[in-house]
Amino acid sequence: MGMWRMGWKLKTAVTFLSILAFYITSTAAREDEESRSECADFNNTTWLEYRQQGSKLQVQYLLLTRKNTDCASLFSQESLSNNNSYFNSSLPTNIIVHGYRALGSKPSWVKQLAQALLRAQDANVVVVDWVYGASFAYNLVVENYKEVAVQISVLINQLQNHGCKLESFHFIGVSLGAHVSGFVGTLFKGEIGRITGLDPAGPMFKGADTFDRLDPSDALFVEAIHTDSDYFGISIPVGHADFFLNGGMDQAGCARSRFESRLLENSGMTASPLPQQEKLFLLTTSAPPFCAHHILVQLEVSPLDKTAEVQVTLRTSGLPETEHRLRLETDGTVYRRVIAHLVPLCEIDSIQLKNTGARFYRQGDIHFVSVCISEFPSVREVESLCVKKIDIRRGSPWNHDFVQLCGND
């Protein structure tokens, strides 16, 4: 609850989480007047080329705007000088930086992310392509990332000469790209507007000095979204605000991978003063669009003679059930757990409790003083839904139906 005590306010505008959720689920693509053969694309490389030529650093930039959302154009200082570009210096600029490419392939998600950003805001979206220097041997890739940042900083200087302000840049760096973005911010003494690190890379960075990795001093506002902190992602806070989705480790609905970091994010908030490395936790569902309502389940029980386990199930007609297990100890009487559910509190039809401790726990009947569910955090004047004085035998489910309607607000 620290974020509320500090006076944080959620913006009513579209948040970055909703942009990513829209990107993940969107399948619509607008037809572009230009032929596909004229569109710029990422470089890629193969293991054979890598063995023959070794690691080489070749950085190029792709530009997408609302005038060419489906057909990227190559972007450079020359295109700016010749006025042969869709770039508009009066608009904010999002810069997407991909990360480690284990097999030398281009990142397939970039175009959809850029298009989702453009749906939410009229802006320039510049994509940094450094696939050549980001592929195969990870230790050599790490040696390249600062040079990539230096090259990007040259482009930023050129854009400043064409009227762009440092605070108008928003870097979105994925995995190792988060640290690339951070070093760009270091080169500009933290005056870049915003950096979002999507699952910042962990190997060779967790114990690194803040000069060498993403940290809060790299931009006016730095946020990180952790979704794989037990594998390739970093497990320590690296921003003003660090969001740990589902604990920041394995994500529901995502297959485990040895080569790709997963995408999920949040933000869109203002804070004054900025927090110093605040850690925040939120939940997602296991299927697109992954956004979830947080439901607080509170169980108050009479003192137990032995440990017990209770399965809590939330049900809404036509939607998958949400289940969670709580272990009840002999030294406690009140238990709280936040559960991610697809719909808000007012659309939950029923709740089921089941005393599931027949095999591992020897507690018999459980007397519940009260069972309550409520919104978490409470954003509206909505009362908790409570049922009192319930006895549940071991192995026997208890169900309760809620009769409620969502308001017009």
GROMACS .gro file of C-alpha atoms in nm:
model
  409
    1MET     CA    1   0.000   0.000   0.000
    2GLY     CA    2   0.310   0.223  -0.002
    3MET     CA    3   0.225   0.368  -0.341
    4TRP     CA    4  -0.102   0.506  -0.208
    5ARG     CA    5   0.063   0.650   0.103
    6MET     CA    6   0.302   0.839  -0.123
    7GLY     CA    7   0.010   0.992  -0.306
    8TRP     CA    8   0.051   0.813  -0.634
    9LYS     CA    9  -0.231   0.870  -0.879
   10LEU     CA   10  -0.319   0.640  -1.164
   11LYS     CA   11  -0.373   0.830  -1.486
   12THR     CA   12  -0.703   0.787  -1.665
   13ALA     CA   13  -0.518   0.767  -1.996
   14VAL     CA   14  -0.423   0.438  -2.158
   15THR     CA   15  -0.146   0.274  -1.955
   16PHE     CA   16   0.154   0.102  -2.096
   17LEU     CA   17   0.022  -0.231  -1.966
   18SER     CA   18  -0.295  -0.193  -2.167
   19ILE     CA   19  -0.090  -0.103  -2.473
   20LEU     CA   20   0.108  -0.426  -2.437
   21ALA     CA   21  -0.206  -0.629  -2.375
   22PHE     CA   22  -0.357  -0.478  -2.691
   23TYR     CA   23  -0.040  -0.559  -2.882
   24ILE     CA   24  -0.044  -0.921  -2.766
   25THR     CA   25  -0.406  -0.984  -2.865
   26SER     CA   26  -0.435  -0.763  -3.173
   27THR     CA   27  -0.452  -0.935  -3.510
   28ALA     CA   28  -0.579  -0.646  -3.719
   29ALA     CA   29  -0.334  -0.489  -3.965
   30ARG     CA   30  -0.407  -0.183  -4.174
   31GLU     CA   31  -0.332  -0.208  -4.544
   32ASP     CA   32  -0.057   0.028  -4.654
   33GLU     CA   33  -0.041   0.200  -4.990
   34GLU     CA   34   0.325   0.121  -5.034
   35SER     CA   35   0.420  -0.221  -5.164
   36ARG     CA   36   0.572  -0.460  -4.908
   37SER     CA   37   0.891  -0.492  -5.114
   38GLU     CA   38   0.970  -0.124  -5.039
   39CYS     CA   39   0.941  -0.163  -4.664
   40ALA     CA   40   1.252  -0.167  -4.449
   41ASP     CA   41   1.311  -0.466  -4.224
   42PHE     CA   42   1.554  -0.606  -3.970
   43ASN     CA   43   1.882  -0.765  -4.059
   44ASN     CA   44   1.938  -1.122  -3.954
   45THR     CA   45   2.235  -1.355  -3.949
   46THR     CA   46   2.312  -1.726  -3.936
   47TRP     CA   47   2.554  -1.940  -3.741
   48LEU     CA   48   2.757  -1.999  -4.058
   49GLU     CA   49   2.792  -1.625  -4.121
   50TYR     CA   50   2.884  -1.572  -3.759
   51ARG     CA   51   3.161  -1.836  -3.777
   52GLN     CA   52   3.297  -1.687  -4.099
   53GLN     CA   53   3.281  -1.319  -4.007
   54GLY     CA   54   3.266  -1.318  -3.630
   55SER     CA   55   3.065  -1.073  -3.424
   56LYS     CA   56   3.019  -0.743  -3.602
   57LEU     CA   57   2.833  -0.434  -3.493
   58GLN     CA   58   2.600  -0.294  -3.754
   59VAL     CA   59   2.323  -0.068  -3.627
   60GLN     CA   60   2.037   0.062  -3.838
   61TYR     CA   61   1.714   0.239  -3.751
   62LEU     CA   62   1.360   0.176  -3.868
   63LEU     CA   63   1.089   0.442  -3.844
   64LEU     CA   64   0.715   0.390  -3.803
   65THR     CA   65   0.459   0.668  -3.767
   66ARG     CA   66   0.086   0.702  -3.818
   67LYS     CA   67   0.164   0.783  -4.182
   68ASN     CA   68   0.343   0.450  -4.239
   69THR     CA   69   0.220   0.219  -3.965
   70ASP     CA   70   0.248  -0.095  -4.176
   71CYS     CA   71   0.563  -0.018  -4.373
   72ALA     CA   72   0.876   0.084  -4.187
   73SER     CA   73   1.126   0.315  -4.351
   74LEU     CA   74   1.500   0.332  -4.293
   75PHE     CA   75   1.584   0.626  -4.073
   76SER     CA   76   1.910   0.822  -4.062
   77GLN     CA   77   2.058   1.168  -4.041
   78GLU     CA   78   2.050   1.190  -4.420
   79SER     CA   79   1.677   1.129  -4.438
   80LEU     CA   80   1.626   1.410  -4.188
   81SER     CA   81   1.852   1.648  -4.378
   82ASN     CA   82   1.680   1.574  -4.707
   83ASN     CA   83   1.333   1.618  -4.554
   84ASN     CA   84   1.267   1.269  -4.687
   85SER     CA   85   1.124   1.124  -4.372
   86TYR     CA   86   0.796   1.083  -4.186
   87PHE     CA   87   0.971   1.190  -3.866
   88ASN     CA   88   0.802   1.484  -3.689
   89SER     CA   89   1.023   1.655  -3.431
   90SER     CA   90   0.721   1.817  -3.264
   91LEU     CA   91   0.588   1.477  -3.156
   92PRO     CA   92   0.717   1.251  -2.875
   93THR     CA   93   0.954   0.974  -2.981
   94ASN     CA   94   0.945   0.613  -2.862
   95ILE     CA   95   1.266   0.418  -2.919
   96ILE     CA   96   1.242   0.037  -2.907
   97VAL     CA   97   1.563  -0.155  -2.837
   98HIS     CA   98   1.558  -0.534  -2.870
   99GLY     CA   99   1.783  -0.761  -2.670
  100TYR     CA  100   1.990  -1.076  -2.710
  101ARG     CA  101   1.908  -1.279  -3.023
  102ALA     CA  102   2.035  -1.628  -2.948
  103LEU     CA  103   1.988  -1.762  -3.302
  104GLY     CA  104   2.045  -1.446  -3.505
  105SER     CA  105   1.680  -1.407  -3.603
  106LYS     CA  106   1.492  -1.079  -3.615
  107PRO     CA  107   1.249  -1.004  -3.328
  108SER     CA  108   0.903  -1.075  -3.465
  109TRP     CA  109   0.717  -0.879  -3.196
  110VAL     CA  110   0.858  -0.533  -3.270
  111LYS     CA  111   0.620  -0.429  -3.548
  112GLN     CA  112   0.307  -0.516  -3.351
  113LEU     CA  113   0.438  -0.332  -3.046
  114ALA     CA  114   0.517  -0.024  -3.255
  115GLN     CA  115   0.170  -0.029  -3.410
  116ALA     CA  116   0.006  -0.062  -3.068
  117LEU     CA  117   0.204   0.238  -2.943
  118LEU     CA  118   0.091   0.440  -3.244
  119ARG     CA  119  -0.272   0.350  -3.183
  120ALA     CA  120  -0.242   0.491  -2.834
  121GLN     CA  121  -0.047   0.806  -2.923
  122ASP     CA  122   0.054   1.008  -3.227
  123ALA     CA  123   0.431   0.976  -3.208
  124ASN     CA  124   0.749   0.871  -3.383
  125VAL     CA  125   0.852   0.512  -3.320
  126VAL     CA  126   1.218   0.444  -3.391
  127VAL     CA  127   1.329   0.080  -3.377
  128VAL     CA  128   1.696   0.005  -3.316
  129ASP     CA  129   1.819  -0.294  -3.518
  130TRP     CA  130   2.144  -0.434  -3.378
  131VAL     CA  131   2.080  -0.801  -3.454
  132TYR     CA  132   2.433  -0.852  -3.596
  133GLY     CA  133   2.593  -0.755  -3.267
  134ALA     CA  134   2.327  -0.917  -3.047
  135SER     CA  135   2.346  -1.277  -3.168
  136PHE     CA  136   2.497  -1.610  -3.058
  137ALA     CA  137   2.777  -1.572  -2.798
  138TYR     CA  138   2.613  -1.390  -2.506
  139ASN     CA  139   2.939  -1.281  -2.343
  140LEU     CA  140   3.048  -1.111  -2.666
  141VAL     CA  141   2.705  -0.952  -2.704
  142VAL     CA  142   2.744  -0.797  -2.359
  143GLU     CA  143   3.074  -0.651  -2.475
  144ASN     CA  144   2.887  -0.478  -2.762
  145TYR     CA  145   2.599  -0.318  -2.578
  146LYS     CA  146   2.773   0.004  -2.473
  147GLU     CA  147   2.893   0.069  -2.826
  148VAL     CA  148   2.534   0.030  -2.944
  149ALA     CA  149   2.431   0.289  -2.684
  150VAL     CA  150   2.702   0.525  -2.807
  151GLN     CA  151   2.574   0.497  -3.165
  152ILE     CA  152   2.217   0.562  -3.048
  153SER     CA  153   2.337   0.869  -2.858
  154VAL     CA  154   2.478   1.009  -3.183
  155LEU     CA  155   2.131   0.978  -3.336
  156ILE     CA  156   1.974   1.147  -3.033
  157ASN     CA  157   2.217   1.438  -3.068
  158GLN     CA  158   2.116   1.473  -3.433
  159LEU     CA  159   1.749   1.471  -3.340
  160GLN     CA  160   1.813   1.741  -3.081
  161ASN     CA  161   1.960   1.954  -3.360
  162HIS     CA  162   1.627   1.910  -3.542
  163GLY     CA  163   1.422   2.035  -3.249
  164CYS     CA  164   1.363   1.725  -3.033
  165LYS     CA  165   1.387   1.765  -2.655
  166LEU     CA  166   1.549   1.500  -2.436
  167GLU     CA  167   1.241   1.474  -2.213
  168SER     CA  168   1.031   1.378  -2.519
  169PHE     CA  169   1.217   1.047  -2.564
  170HIS     CA  170   1.076   0.724  -2.419
  171PHE     CA  171   1.310   0.426  -2.448
  172ILE     CA  172   1.154   0.079  -2.434
  173GLY     CA  173   1.430  -0.177  -2.392
  174VAL     CA  174   1.372  -0.552  -2.385
  175SER     CA  175   1.611  -0.779  -2.193
  176LEU     CA  176   1.964  -0.665  -2.279
  177GLY     CA  177   1.806  -0.373  -2.465
  178ALA     CA  178   1.700  -0.235  -2.125
  179HIS     CA  179   2.066  -0.194  -2.028
  180VAL     CA  180   2.145  -0.044  -2.369
  181SER     CA  181   1.873   0.211  -2.299
  182GLY     CA  182   2.011   0.269  -1.953
  183PHE     CA  183   2.358   0.347  -2.085
  184VAL     CA  184   2.211   0.592  -2.337
  185GLY     CA  185   2.050   0.760  -2.038
  186THR     CA  186   2.386   0.765  -1.859
  187LEU     CA  187   2.547   0.936  -2.158
  188PHE     CA  188   2.280   1.208  -2.136
  189LYS     CA  189   2.319   1.244  -1.758
  190GLY     CA  190   1.971   1.114  -1.681
  191GLU     CA  191   1.788   1.381  -1.879
  192ILE     CA  192   1.608   1.134  -2.109
  193GLY     CA  193   1.235   1.151  -2.035
  194ARG     CA  194   1.154   0.789  -1.962
  195ILE     CA  195   1.296   0.439  -1.983
  196THR     CA  196   1.087   0.124  -1.961
  197GLY     CA  197   1.284  -0.196  -1.911
  198LEU     CA  198   1.093  -0.507  -2.013
  199ASP     CA  199   1.243  -0.798  -1.822
  200PRO     CA  200   1.593  -0.643  -1.800
  201ALA     CA  201   1.866  -0.902  -1.855
  202GLY     CA  202   2.011  -1.067  -1.543
  203PRO     CA  203   2.321  -1.269  -1.644
  204MET     CA  204   2.636  -1.056  -1.606
  205PHE     CA  205   2.428  -0.760  -1.478
  206LYS     CA  206   2.287  -0.852  -1.138
  207GLY     CA  207   2.615  -0.777  -0.962
  208ALA     CA  208   2.720  -0.498  -1.198
  209ASP     CA  209   2.781  -0.140  -1.095
  210THR     CA  210   2.491   0.097  -1.161
  211PHE     CA  211   2.708   0.266  -1.425
  212ASP     CA  212   2.696  -0.058  -1.626
  213ARG     CA  213   2.325  -0.144  -1.594
  214LEU     CA  214   1.985   0.019  -1.590
  215ASP     CA  215   1.922   0.220  -1.273
  216PRO     CA  216   1.700   0.512  -1.158
  217SER     CA  217   1.958   0.778  -1.247
  218ASP     CA  218   1.935   0.697  -1.620
  219ALA     CA  219   1.616   0.898  -1.693
  220LEU     CA  220   1.364   1.131  -1.536
  221PHE     CA  221   1.150   0.823  -1.476
  222VAL     CA  222   1.272   0.464  -1.497
  223GLU     CA  223   1.040   0.165  -1.463
  224ALA     CA  224   1.102  -0.205  -1.504
  225ILE     CA  225   0.862  -0.493  -1.557
  226HIS     CA  226   1.000  -0.825  -1.429
  227THR     CA  227   0.855  -1.143  -1.579
  228ASP     CA  228   1.148  -1.389  -1.578
  229SER     CA  229   1.363  -1.292  -1.281
  230ASP     CA  230   1.441  -1.654  -1.192
  231TYR     CA  231   1.599  -1.727  -1.531
  232PHE     CA  232   1.730  -1.470  -1.782
  233GLY     CA  233   1.576  -1.163  -1.616
  234ILE     CA  234   1.725  -0.958  -1.335
  235SER     CA  235   1.582  -1.012  -0.988
  236ILE     CA  236   1.682  -0.683  -0.823
  237PRO     CA  237   1.507  -0.344  -0.852
  238VAL     CA  238   1.657  -0.128  -1.128
  239GLY     CA  239   1.410   0.162  -1.160
  240HIS     CA  240   1.209   0.417  -0.969
  241ALA     CA  241   0.928   0.161  -0.985
  242ASP     CA  242   0.975  -0.211  -1.043
  243PHE     CA  243   0.671  -0.420  -1.126
  244PHE     CA  244   0.694  -0.791  -1.051
  245LEU     CA  245   0.418  -0.968  -1.244
  246ASN     CA  246   0.298  -1.280  -1.064
  247GLY     CA  247   0.604  -1.256  -0.841
  248GLY     CA  248   0.829  -1.171  -1.137
  249MET     CA  249   0.910  -1.531  -1.221
  250ASP     CA  250   0.728  -1.782  -1.443
  251GLN     CA  251   0.421  -1.632  -1.608
  252ALA     CA  252   0.086  -1.807  -1.636
  253GLY     CA  253   0.008  -1.893  -1.998
  254CYS     CA  254   0.369  -1.858  -2.117
  255ALA     CA  255   0.580  -2.152  -2.229
  256ARG     CA  256   0.927  -2.176  -2.080
  257SER     CA  257   1.205  -2.089  -2.319
  258ARG     CA  258   1.583  -2.101  -2.304
  259PHE     CA  259   1.629  -1.830  -2.563
  260GLU     CA  260   1.354  -1.571  -2.546
  261SER     CA  261   1.261  -1.335  -2.267
  262ARG     CA  262   0.892  -1.283  -2.224
  263LEU     CA  263   0.705  -0.957  -2.270
  264LEU     CA  264   0.459  -0.821  -2.019
  265GLU     CA  265   0.442  -0.484  -1.857
  266ASN     CA  266   0.268  -0.135  -1.642
  267SER     CA  267   0.283   0.216  -1.580
  268GLY     CA  268   0.117   0.543  -1.665
  269MET     CA  269   0.147   0.696  -1.320
  270THR     CA  270   0.279   1.013  -1.167
  271ALA     CA  271   0.454   1.047  -0.835
  272SER     CA  272   0.596   1.345  -0.653
  273PRO     CA  273   0.857   1.303  -0.530
  274LEU     CA  274   0.970   1.003  -0.730
  275PRO     CA  275   1.006   0.687  -0.519
  276GLN     CA  276   1.345   0.533  -0.471
  277GLN     CA  277   1.326   0.184  -0.617
  278GLU     CA  278   0.973   0.099  -0.509
  279LYS     CA  279   0.882  -0.268  -0.561
  280LEU     CA  280   0.526  -0.338  -0.672
  281PHE     CA  281   0.350  -0.667  -0.733
  282LEU     CA  282   0.052  -0.747  -0.952
  283LEU     CA  283  -0.114  -1.052  -1.099
  284THR     CA  284  -0.217  -1.155  -1.450
  285THR     CA  285  -0.442  -1.422  -1.593
  286SER     CA  286  -0.307  -1.716  -1.795
  287ALA     CA  287  -0.461  -1.618  -2.132
  288PRO     CA  288  -0.476  -1.302  -2.349
  289PRO     CA  289  -0.529  -1.020  -2.283
  290PHE     CA  290  -0.368  -1.119  -1.947
  291CYS     CA  291  -0.514  -0.815  -1.765
  292ALA     CA  292  -0.680  -0.918  -1.440
  293HIS     CA  293  -0.901  -0.782  -1.167
  294HIS     CA  294  -0.753  -0.832  -0.823
  295ILE     CA  295  -0.997  -0.992  -0.580
  296LEU     CA  296  -0.908  -1.002  -0.210
  297VAL     CA  297  -1.032  -1.318  -0.037
  298GLN     CA  298  -1.037  -1.299   0.342
  299LEU     CA  299  -1.110  -1.605   0.556
  300GLU     CA  300  -1.158  -1.586   0.931
  301VAL     CA  301  -1.161  -1.927   1.103
  302SER     CA  302  -1.195  -2.055   1.455
  303PRO     CA  303  -0.866  -2.181   1.610
  304LEU     CA  304  -0.755  -2.510   1.454
  305ASP     CA  305  -0.621  -2.818   1.627
  306LYS     CA  306  -0.412  -2.916   1.321
  307THR     CA  307  -0.302  -2.757   0.995
  308ALA     CA  308  -0.552  -2.756   0.710
  309GLU     CA  309  -0.579  -2.666   0.344
  310VAL     CA  310  -0.868  -2.489   0.172
  311GLN     CA  311  -0.930  -2.457  -0.202
  312VAL     CA  312  -1.102  -2.129  -0.298
  313THR     CA  313  -1.280  -2.115  -0.635
  314LEU     CA  314  -1.434  -1.803  -0.791
  315ARG     CA  315  -1.688  -1.858  -1.069
  316THR     CA  316  -1.840  -1.640  -1.338
  317SER     CA  317  -2.079  -1.783  -1.594
  318GLY     CA  318  -1.912  -1.854  -1.928
  319LEU     CA  319  -1.557  -1.793  -1.802
  320PRO     CA  320  -1.283  -2.022  -1.668
  321GLU     CA  321  -1.284  -2.076  -1.292
  322THR     CA  322  -1.017  -1.916  -1.075
  323GLU     CA  323  -0.873  -2.146  -0.809
  324HIS     CA  324  -0.627  -2.097  -0.528
  325ARG     CA  325  -0.519  -2.304  -0.227
  326LEU     CA  326  -0.454  -2.161   0.118
  327ARG     CA  327  -0.279  -2.339   0.400
  328LEU     CA  328  -0.431  -2.274   0.741
  329GLU     CA  329  -0.205  -2.298   1.045
  330THR     CA  330  -0.285  -2.362   1.411
  331ASP     CA  331  -0.143  -2.024   1.519
  332GLY     CA  332  -0.359  -1.807   1.290
  333THR     CA  333  -0.724  -1.721   1.246
  334VAL     CA  334  -0.734  -1.463   0.963
  335TYR     CA  335  -0.603  -1.541   0.615
  336ARG     CA  336  -0.592  -1.308   0.314
  337ARG     CA  337  -0.502  -1.384  -0.045
  338VAL     CA  338  -0.528  -1.173  -0.363
  339ILE     CA  339  -0.656  -1.373  -0.660
  340ALA     CA  340  -0.642  -1.265  -1.026
  341HIS     CA  341  -0.983  -1.293  -1.191
  342LEU     CA  342  -1.105  -1.206  -1.542
  343VAL     CA  343  -1.396  -0.985  -1.434
  344PRO     CA  344  -1.463  -0.734  -1.151
  345LEU     CA  345  -1.617  -0.820  -0.818
  346CYS     CA  346  -1.969  -0.731  -0.928
  347GLU     CA  347  -1.963  -0.999  -1.201
  348ILE     CA  348  -1.859  -1.291  -0.979
  349ASP     CA  349  -2.149  -1.537  -0.961
  350SER     CA  350  -2.037  -1.769  -0.684
  351ILE     CA  351  -1.761  -1.883  -0.452
  352GLN     CA  352  -1.674  -2.238  -0.352
  353LEU     CA  353  -1.466  -2.350  -0.055
  354LYS     CA  354  -1.340  -2.704  -0.020
  355ASN     CA  355  -1.156  -2.854   0.275
  356THR     CA  356  -0.892  -3.043   0.074
  357GLY     CA  357  -0.672  -3.162   0.358
  358ALA     CA  358  -0.775  -3.528   0.362
  359ARG     CA  359  -0.434  -3.664   0.254
  360PHE     CA  360  -0.169  -3.427   0.388
  361TYR     CA  361  -0.346  -3.242   0.666
  362ARG     CA  362  -0.540  -3.408   0.948
  363GLN     CA  363  -0.775  -3.126   1.048
  364GLY     CA  364  -1.138  -3.238   1.033
  365ASP     CA  365  -1.421  -2.985   1.014
  366ILE     CA  366  -1.334  -2.618   0.978
  367HIS     CA  367  -1.553  -2.348   1.126
  368PHE     CA  368  -1.540  -2.023   0.926
  369VAL     CA  369  -1.639  -1.715   1.125
  370SER     CA  370  -1.664  -1.524   0.795
  371VAL     CA  371  -1.575  -1.553   0.425
  372CYS     CA  372  -1.542  -1.219   0.243
  373ILE     CA  373  -1.437  -1.109  -0.107
  374SER     CA  374  -1.365  -0.751  -0.208
  375GLU     CA  375  -1.191  -0.543  -0.473
  376PHE     CA  376  -0.819  -0.486  -0.423
  377PRO     CA  377  -0.721  -0.214  -0.409
  378SER     CA  378  -1.059  -0.057  -0.349
  379VAL     CA  379  -1.109   0.197  -0.629
  380ARG     CA  380  -1.483   0.245  -0.583
  381GLU     CA  381  -1.730   0.252  -0.298
  382VAL     CA  382  -1.804  -0.119  -0.324
  383GLU     CA  383  -1.880  -0.315  -0.011
  384SER     CA  384  -1.722  -0.651   0.058
  385LEU     CA  385  -1.936  -0.958  -0.007
  386CYS     CA  386  -1.942  -1.166   0.311
  387VAL     CA  387  -2.096  -1.489   0.436
  388LYS     CA  388  -2.076  -1.576   0.806
  389LYS     CA  389  -2.079  -1.886   1.025
  390ILE     CA  390  -1.998  -2.176   0.795
  391ASP     CA  391  -1.890  -2.528   0.885
  392ILE     CA  392  -1.712  -2.731   0.615
  393ARG     CA  393  -1.637  -3.099   0.653
  394ARG     CA  394  -1.319  -3.248   0.512
  395GLY     CA  395  -1.358  -3.333   0.144
  396SER     CA  396  -1.700  -3.168   0.117
  397PRO     CA  397  -1.735  -2.852  -0.096
  398TRP     CA  398  -1.939  -2.551   0.015
  399ASN     CA  399  -2.093  -2.317  -0.245
  400HIS     CA  400  -2.252  -1.976  -0.218
  401ASP     CA  401  -2.418  -1.782  -0.502
  402PHE     CA  402  -2.398  -1.403  -0.519
  403VAL     CA  403  -2.689  -1.200  -0.658
  404GLN     CA  404  -2.549  -0.867  -0.771
  405LEU     CA  405  -2.541  -0.626  -1.065
  406CYS     CA  406  -2.265  -0.401  -1.192
  407GLY     CA  407  -2.347  -0.032  -1.181
  408ASN     CA  408  -2.341   0.191  -1.485
  409ASP     CA  409  -2.013   0.347  -1.374
   0.00000   0.00000   0.00000
